[in-house]
């Protein structure tokens, strides 16, 4: 277990105290698992021992990815700063939504740490690229309501801020795709709170570039462009009347106020 909680404010101001203890906890769990497997073998249960060893190997691989992420945060000041800002954005977004939780669940933090290298390698030189980290996709699985959204929102915001620090001043950082329109609207609202806080950080820290924005597209029900009047669909915002603006409004709360 851990004696330090993975709170947003701690990870914003003093991440080492949390991250180092997380790595120690993972190492301790792996050591206990090794002893357990040896006990199975001593009892002659080789089938269970073999299955457990396979699971342990997968766990150790994830532990190594977490360690790699922690190491990159220590070695790369800009990456560490964006990790801090990401926790700040998440903390303030949670407060803005009137929610009461104050930090990450361990699976959320662990997932983010395993993806630190992916954030780093999108902006590093070719000679710094690892062999295969960007060649495969990671899947985060957890039961409904468990907190998957916050985990990938945090990772997304960290990537946005890190790209700004490395001279990428516009363009998409990530795509979110959902099977149901109502689900996509709910996720858009949650995303808007976090992106709003990232925008405030971008401005206060003078990171420059185009403001962070979110696009939303559901086929014919929404415009594929709202800043140019290239056709007769009437989606150019300055030319829209109150009824049309109300028709296209699908989030209830302003993420800034």
C-alpha positions as a Markdown table, in Angstrom:
| # | Residue | x | y | z |
|---|---|---|---|---|
| 1 | Unk | 0.0 | 0.0 | 0.0 |
| 2 | Unk | 0.9 | 3.7 | 0.0 |
| 3 | Unk | 0.9 | 6.2 | 2.8 |
| 4 | Unk | 0.7 | 9.2 | 0.5 |
| 5 | Unk | -2.5 | 9.8 | -1.4 |
| 6 | Unk | -2.2 | 10.6 | -5.1 |
| 7 | Unk | -4.0 | 13.9 | -4.7 |
| 8 | Unk | -4.0 | 16.5 | -7.5 |
| 9 | Unk | -2.5 | 19.2 | -5.4 |
| 10 | Unk | 0.5 | 17.0 | -4.3 |
| 11 | Unk | 1.2 | 15.8 | -7.8 |
| 12 | Unk | 1.0 | 19.5 | -8.9 |
| 13 | Unk | 3.5 | 20.7 | -6.3 |
| 14 | Unk | 5.6 | 17.7 | -5.2 |
| 15 | Unk | 5.1 | 14.8 | -7.5 |
| 16 | Unk | 8.2 | 12.9 | -6.4 |
| 17 | Unk | 6.7 | 12.1 | -3.0 |
| 18 | Unk | 3.8 | 10.3 | -4.6 |
| 19 | Unk | 5.5 | 8.7 | -7.6 |
| 20 | Unk | 8.4 | 7.3 | -5.8 |
| 21 | Unk | 6.1 | 5.6 | -3.2 |
| 22 | Unk | 4.0 | 4.2 | -6.0 |
| 23 | Unk | 7.0 | 2.6 | -7.6 |
| 24 | Unk | 8.1 | 1.1 | -4.2 |
| 25 | Unk | 4.5 | -0.3 | -3.8 |
| 26 | Unk | 4.6 | -1.9 | -7.2 |
| 27 | Unk | 8.0 | -3.5 | -6.4 |
| 28 | Unk | 6.7 | -4.7 | -3.1 |
| 29 | Unk | 3.7 | -6.3 | -4.7 |
| 30 | Unk | 5.8 | -8.0 | -7.3 |
| 31 | Unk | 8.1 | -9.4 | -4.6 |
| 32 | Unk | 5.1 | -10.8 | -2.7 |
| 33 | Unk | 3.7 | -12.3 | -5.8 |
| 34 | Unk | 7.1 | -14.1 | -6.5 |
| 35 | Unk | 7.0 | -15.6 | -3.0 |
| 36 | Unk | 3.4 | -16.7 | -3.5 |
| 37 | Unk | 4.3 | -18.5 | -6.8 |
| 38 | Unk | 7.2 | -20.3 | -5.1 |
| 39 | Unk | 4.8 | -21.4 | -2.5 |
| 40 | Unk | 2.5 | -22.9 | -5.2 |
| 41 | Unk | 5.5 | -24.8 | -6.6 |
| 42 | Unk | 6.5 | -26.1 | -3.2 |
| 43 | Unk | 3.0 | -27.5 | -2.9 |
| 44 | Unk | 3.2 | -29.2 | -6.3 |
| 45 | Unk | 0.6 | -26.9 | -7.9 |
| 46 | Unk | 2.6 | -26.3 | -11.1 |
| 47 | Unk | -0.4 | -25.4 | -13.3 |
| 48 | Unk | -1.4 | -22.6 | -11.0 |
| 49 | Unk | 2.2 | -21.5 | -10.6 |
| 50 | Unk | 2.7 | -21.3 | -14.3 |
| 51 | Unk | -0.5 | -19.3 | -14.8 |
| 52 | Unk | 0.4 | -16.9 | -12.0 |
| 53 | Unk | 3.9 | -16.5 | -13.4 |
| 54 | Unk | 2.5 | -15.4 | -16.7 |
| 55 | Unk | 0.3 | -12.8 | -15.0 |
| 56 | Unk | 3.3 | -11.6 | -12.9 |
| 57 | Unk | 5.4 | -11.1 | -16.1 |
| 58 | Unk | 2.6 | -8.9 | -17.5 |
| 59 | Unk | 2.5 | -7.0 | -14.3 |
| 60 | Unk | 6.2 | -6.5 | -14.2 |
| 61 | Unk | 6.1 | -5.2 | -17.8 |
| 62 | Unk | 3.5 | -2.6 | -16.7 |
| 63 | Unk | 5.6 | -1.7 | -13.7 |
| 64 | Unk | 8.6 | -1.1 | -15.9 |
| 65 | Unk | 6.5 | 1.2 | -18.1 |
| 66 | Unk | 5.4 | 3.1 | -14.9 |
| 67 | Unk | 9.1 | 3.4 | -13.9 |
| 68 | Unk | 10.0 | 4.6 | -17.4 |
| 69 | Unk | 7.4 | 7.3 | -17.1 |
| 70 | Unk | 8.5 | 8.4 | -13.7 |
| 71 | Unk | 12.1 | 8.5 | -15.0 |
| 72 | Unk | 11.2 | 10.7 | -17.9 |
| 73 | Unk | 9.4 | 13.1 | -15.7 |
| 74 | Unk | 12.6 | 13.4 | -13.5 |
| 75 | Unk | 14.9 | 13.8 | -16.5 |
| 76 | Unk | 12.8 | 16.2 | -18.6 |
| 77 | Unk | 11.9 | 19.5 | -16.9 |
| 78 | Unk | 9.4 | 20.6 | -19.6 |
| 79 | Unk | 7.6 | 17.2 | -19.3 |
| 80 | Unk | 7.5 | 17.4 | -15.6 |
| 81 | Unk | 6.1 | 20.9 | -15.8 |
| 82 | Unk | 3.3 | 19.8 | -18.0 |
| 83 | Unk | 2.6 | 16.9 | -15.7 |
| 84 | Unk | 2.2 | 19.5 | -12.9 |
| 85 | Unk | 0.0 | 21.7 | -15.0 |
| 86 | Unk | -2.1 | 18.7 | -16.0 |
| 87 | Unk | -2.8 | 18.0 | -12.3 |
| 88 | Unk | -3.6 | 21.7 | -11.8 |
| 89 | Unk | -6.1 | 21.6 | -14.7 |
| 90 | Unk | -7.8 | 18.4 | -13.4 |
| 91 | Unk | -8.0 | 19.8 | -9.9 |
| 92 | Unk | -9.6 | 23.0 | -11.0 |
| 93 | Unk | -11.9 | 21.3 | -13.5 |
| 94 | Unk | -13.2 | 19.0 | -10.7 |
| 95 | Unk | -13.9 | 22.0 | -8.5 |
| 96 | Unk | -15.7 | 23.8 | -11.4 |
| 97 | Unk | -18.0 | 20.9 | -11.9 |
| 98 | Unk | -18.9 | 20.8 | -8.2 |
| 99 | Unk | -17.4 | 17.3 | -7.7 |
| 100 | Unk | -15.8 | 16.3 | -4.4 |
| 101 | Unk | -12.9 | 13.9 | -5.3 |
| 102 | Unk | -9.4 | 15.3 | -4.8 |
| 103 | Unk | -7.1 | 13.0 | -6.7 |
| 104 | Unk | -6.5 | 10.0 | -8.9 |
| 105 | Unk | -7.4 | 6.4 | -8.4 |
| 106 | Unk | -4.2 | 4.4 | -8.6 |
| 107 | Unk | -5.2 | 2.7 | -11.9 |
| 108 | Unk | -5.7 | 6.2 | -13.5 |
| 109 | Unk | -2.3 | 7.4 | -12.3 |
| 110 | Unk | -0.6 | 4.2 | -13.3 |
| 111 | Unk | -2.1 | 4.4 | -16.8 |
| 112 | Unk | -1.0 | 8.0 | -17.3 |
| 113 | Unk | 2.5 | 7.1 | -16.2 |
| 114 | Unk | 2.7 | 4.3 | -18.6 |
| 115 | Unk | 1.9 | 6.8 | -21.4 |
| 116 | Unk | 4.4 | 9.5 | -20.5 |
| 117 | Unk | 6.8 | 8.2 | -23.1 |
| 118 | Unk | 4.1 | 8.5 | -25.7 |
| 119 | Unk | 3.6 | 12.1 | -24.9 |
| 120 | Unk | 7.4 | 12.7 | -24.9 |
| 121 | Unk | 8.1 | 10.9 | -28.2 |
| 122 | Unk | 5.5 | 12.9 | -30.1 |
| 123 | Unk | 7.9 | 15.9 | -29.7 |
| 124 | Unk | 11.4 | 14.4 | -29.4 |
| 125 | Unk | 14.0 | 14.0 | -32.1 |
| 126 | Unk | 14.1 | 10.8 | -34.2 |
| 127 | Unk | 17.3 | 9.5 | -32.5 |
| 128 | Unk | 15.4 | 9.6 | -29.1 |
| 129 | Unk | 12.6 | 7.4 | -30.3 |
| 130 | Unk | 12.3 | 4.0 | -28.6 |
| 131 | Unk | 11.9 | 0.9 | -30.6 |
| 132 | Unk | 8.2 | 0.3 | -30.5 |
| 133 | Unk | 6.3 | 2.6 | -28.1 |
| 134 | Unk | 4.4 | 4.5 | -30.7 |
| 135 | Unk | 3.8 | 1.4 | -32.9 |
| 136 | Unk | 0.9 | 0.1 | -30.8 |
| 137 | Unk | -2.2 | 1.3 | -29.0 |
| 138 | Unk | -2.9 | 0.9 | -25.3 |
| 139 | Unk | -6.4 | 0.0 | -24.1 |
| 140 | Unk | -7.6 | 1.2 | -20.7 |
| 141 | Unk | -10.4 | -1.1 | -19.4 |
| 142 | Unk | -12.4 | -0.6 | -16.3 |
| 143 | Unk | -16.0 | -1.0 | -15.3 |
| 144 | Unk | -18.6 | 1.8 | -16.1 |
| 145 | Unk | -18.2 | 4.7 | -13.7 |
| 146 | Unk | -14.8 | 3.7 | -12.6 |
| 147 | Unk | -12.9 | 6.8 | -13.9 |
| 148 | Unk | -11.6 | 6.0 | -17.4 |
| 149 | Unk | -12.6 | 9.4 | -18.7 |
| 150 | Unk | -10.5 | 11.4 | -16.2 |
| 151 | Unk | -7.5 | 9.2 | -17.0 |
| 152 | Unk | -7.5 | 9.9 | -20.7 |
| 153 | Unk | -8.6 | 13.5 | -20.3 |
| 154 | Unk | -5.5 | 14.1 | -18.1 |
| 155 | Unk | -3.3 | 12.5 | -20.6 |
| 156 | Unk | -4.8 | 14.5 | -23.4 |
| 157 | Unk | -4.3 | 17.8 | -21.6 |
| 158 | Unk | -0.8 | 17.0 | -20.8 |
| 159 | Unk | -0.1 | 16.2 | -24.4 |
| 160 | Unk | -1.7 | 19.5 | -25.5 |
| 161 | Unk | 0.5 | 21.6 | -23.1 |
| 162 | Unk | 3.7 | 19.7 | -23.9 |
| 163 | Unk | 3.2 | 20.3 | -27.6 |
| 164 | Unk | 2.8 | 24.0 | -27.0 |
| 165 | Unk | 6.1 | 24.0 | -25.0 |
| 166 | Unk | 7.7 | 22.3 | -28.1 |
| 167 | Unk | 6.6 | 24.8 | -30.7 |
| 168 | Unk | 3.4 | 23.2 | -32.0 |
| 169 | Unk | 1.0 | 26.0 | -31.9 |
| 170 | Unk | -2.1 | 24.6 | -33.6 |
| 171 | Unk | -3.5 | 21.3 | -34.9 |
| 172 | Unk | -5.3 | 18.3 | -33.3 |
| 173 | Unk | -3.7 | 16.5 | -30.4 |
| 174 | Unk | -6.3 | 13.7 | -30.0 |
| 175 | Unk | -9.6 | 12.3 | -31.2 |
| 176 | Unk | -12.5 | 11.0 | -29.1 |
| 177 | Unk | -15.0 | 8.7 | -30.7 |
| 178 | Unk | -18.2 | 7.4 | -29.1 |
| 179 | Unk | -20.9 | 5.1 | -30.3 |
| 180 | Unk | -23.9 | 7.1 | -29.0 |
| 181 | Unk | -24.8 | 10.7 | -29.5 |
| 182 | Unk | -25.9 | 11.3 | -25.9 |
| 183 | Unk | -22.7 | 9.7 | -24.6 |
| 184 | Unk | -20.6 | 12.0 | -26.9 |
| 185 | Unk | -22.5 | 15.0 | -25.6 |
| 186 | Unk | -21.8 | 14.0 | -22.0 |
| 187 | Unk | -18.1 | 13.4 | -22.7 |
| 188 | Unk | -17.9 | 16.7 | -24.6 |
| 189 | Unk | -19.2 | 18.6 | -21.6 |
| 190 | Unk | -16.6 | 16.9 | -19.3 |
| 191 | Unk | -13.8 | 17.5 | -21.8 |
| 192 | Unk | -14.8 | 21.2 | -22.0 |
| 193 | Unk | -14.1 | 21.7 | -18.3 |
| 194 | Unk | -10.6 | 20.3 | -18.5 |
| 195 | Unk | -9.7 | 22.1 | -21.8 |
| 196 | Unk | -10.9 | 25.4 | -20.4 |
| 197 | Unk | -8.5 | 25.1 | -17.5 |
| 198 | Unk | -5.7 | 24.1 | -19.9 |
| 199 | Unk | -6.5 | 27.3 | -21.8 |
| 200 | Unk | -6.2 | 29.4 | -18.7 |
| 201 | Unk | -2.8 | 27.8 | -18.0 |
| 202 | Unk | -1.8 | 28.3 | -21.6 |
| 203 | Unk | -2.6 | 32.0 | -21.3 |
| 204 | Unk | -1.1 | 32.6 | -17.8 |
| 205 | Unk | 2.1 | 30.8 | -18.7 |
| 206 | Unk | 2.4 | 32.6 | -22.1 |
| 207 | Unk | 2.7 | 29.3 | -24.0 |
| 208 | Unk | 1.4 | 31.0 | -27.1 |
| 209 | Unk | -0.3 | 29.4 | -30.1 |
| 210 | Unk | -3.9 | 29.1 | -31.0 |
| 211 | Unk | -6.4 | 28.7 | -28.1 |
| 212 | Unk | -7.2 | 25.1 | -27.3 |
| 213 | Unk | -10.5 | 24.3 | -28.9 |
| 214 | Unk | -12.8 | 21.3 | -29.3 |
| 215 | Unk | -14.6 | 20.2 | -32.4 |
| 216 | Unk | -17.8 | 18.2 | -32.4 |
| 217 | Unk | -19.2 | 16.3 | -35.4 |
| 218 | Unk | -22.1 | 13.8 | -35.5 |
| 219 | Unk | -22.6 | 13.6 | -39.3 |
| 220 | Unk | -25.4 | 15.7 | -40.8 |
| 221 | Unk | -26.7 | 16.9 | -37.4 |
| 222 | Unk | -23.8 | 19.2 | -36.7 |
| 223 | Unk | -21.7 | 21.5 | -39.0 |
| 224 | Unk | -18.3 | 20.3 | -40.2 |
| 225 | Unk | -17.1 | 23.9 | -40.1 |
| 226 | Unk | -18.4 | 27.0 | -38.3 |
| 227 | Unk | -15.8 | 29.7 | -39.2 |
| 228 | Unk | -16.2 | 30.0 | -43.0 |
| 229 | Unk | -19.3 | 30.4 | -45.1 |
| 230 | Unk | -18.3 | 28.2 | -48.0 |
| 231 | Unk | -21.7 | 26.7 | -48.7 |
| 232 | Unk | -25.4 | 27.4 | -48.2 |
| 233 | Unk | -25.8 | 25.5 | -45.0 |
| 234 | Unk | -25.7 | 28.6 | -42.9 |
| 235 | Unk | -23.2 | 27.5 | -40.3 |
| 236 | Unk | -21.1 | 30.7 | -40.2 |
| 237 | Unk | -21.5 | 31.9 | -36.6 |
| 238 | Unk | -21.7 | 35.7 | -37.2 |
| 239 | Unk | -24.6 | 35.1 | -39.6 |
| 240 | Unk | -26.6 | 32.8 | -37.4 |
| 241 | Unk | -29.8 | 34.0 | -35.7 |
| 242 | Unk | -30.8 | 33.3 | -32.1 |
| 243 | Unk | -32.9 | 30.2 | -33.2 |
| 244 | Unk | -30.1 | 28.6 | -35.1 |
| 245 | Unk | -27.6 | 29.2 | -32.3 |
| 246 | Unk | -30.0 | 27.7 | -29.8 |
| 247 | Unk | -30.5 | 24.7 | -32.1 |
| 248 | Unk | -26.7 | 24.0 | -32.2 |
| 249 | Unk | -26.2 | 24.5 | -28.5 |
| 250 | Unk | -25.9 | 21.1 | -26.8 |
| 251 | Unk | -23.9 | 21.7 | -23.6 |
| 252 | Unk | -25.7 | 23.2 | -20.6 |
| 253 | Unk | -22.8 | 24.7 | -18.6 |
| 254 | Unk | -20.1 | 27.2 | -19.5 |
| 255 | Unk | -16.8 | 25.6 | -18.5 |
| 256 | Unk | -15.3 | 28.9 | -17.6 |
| 257 | Unk | -18.0 | 30.5 | -15.5 |
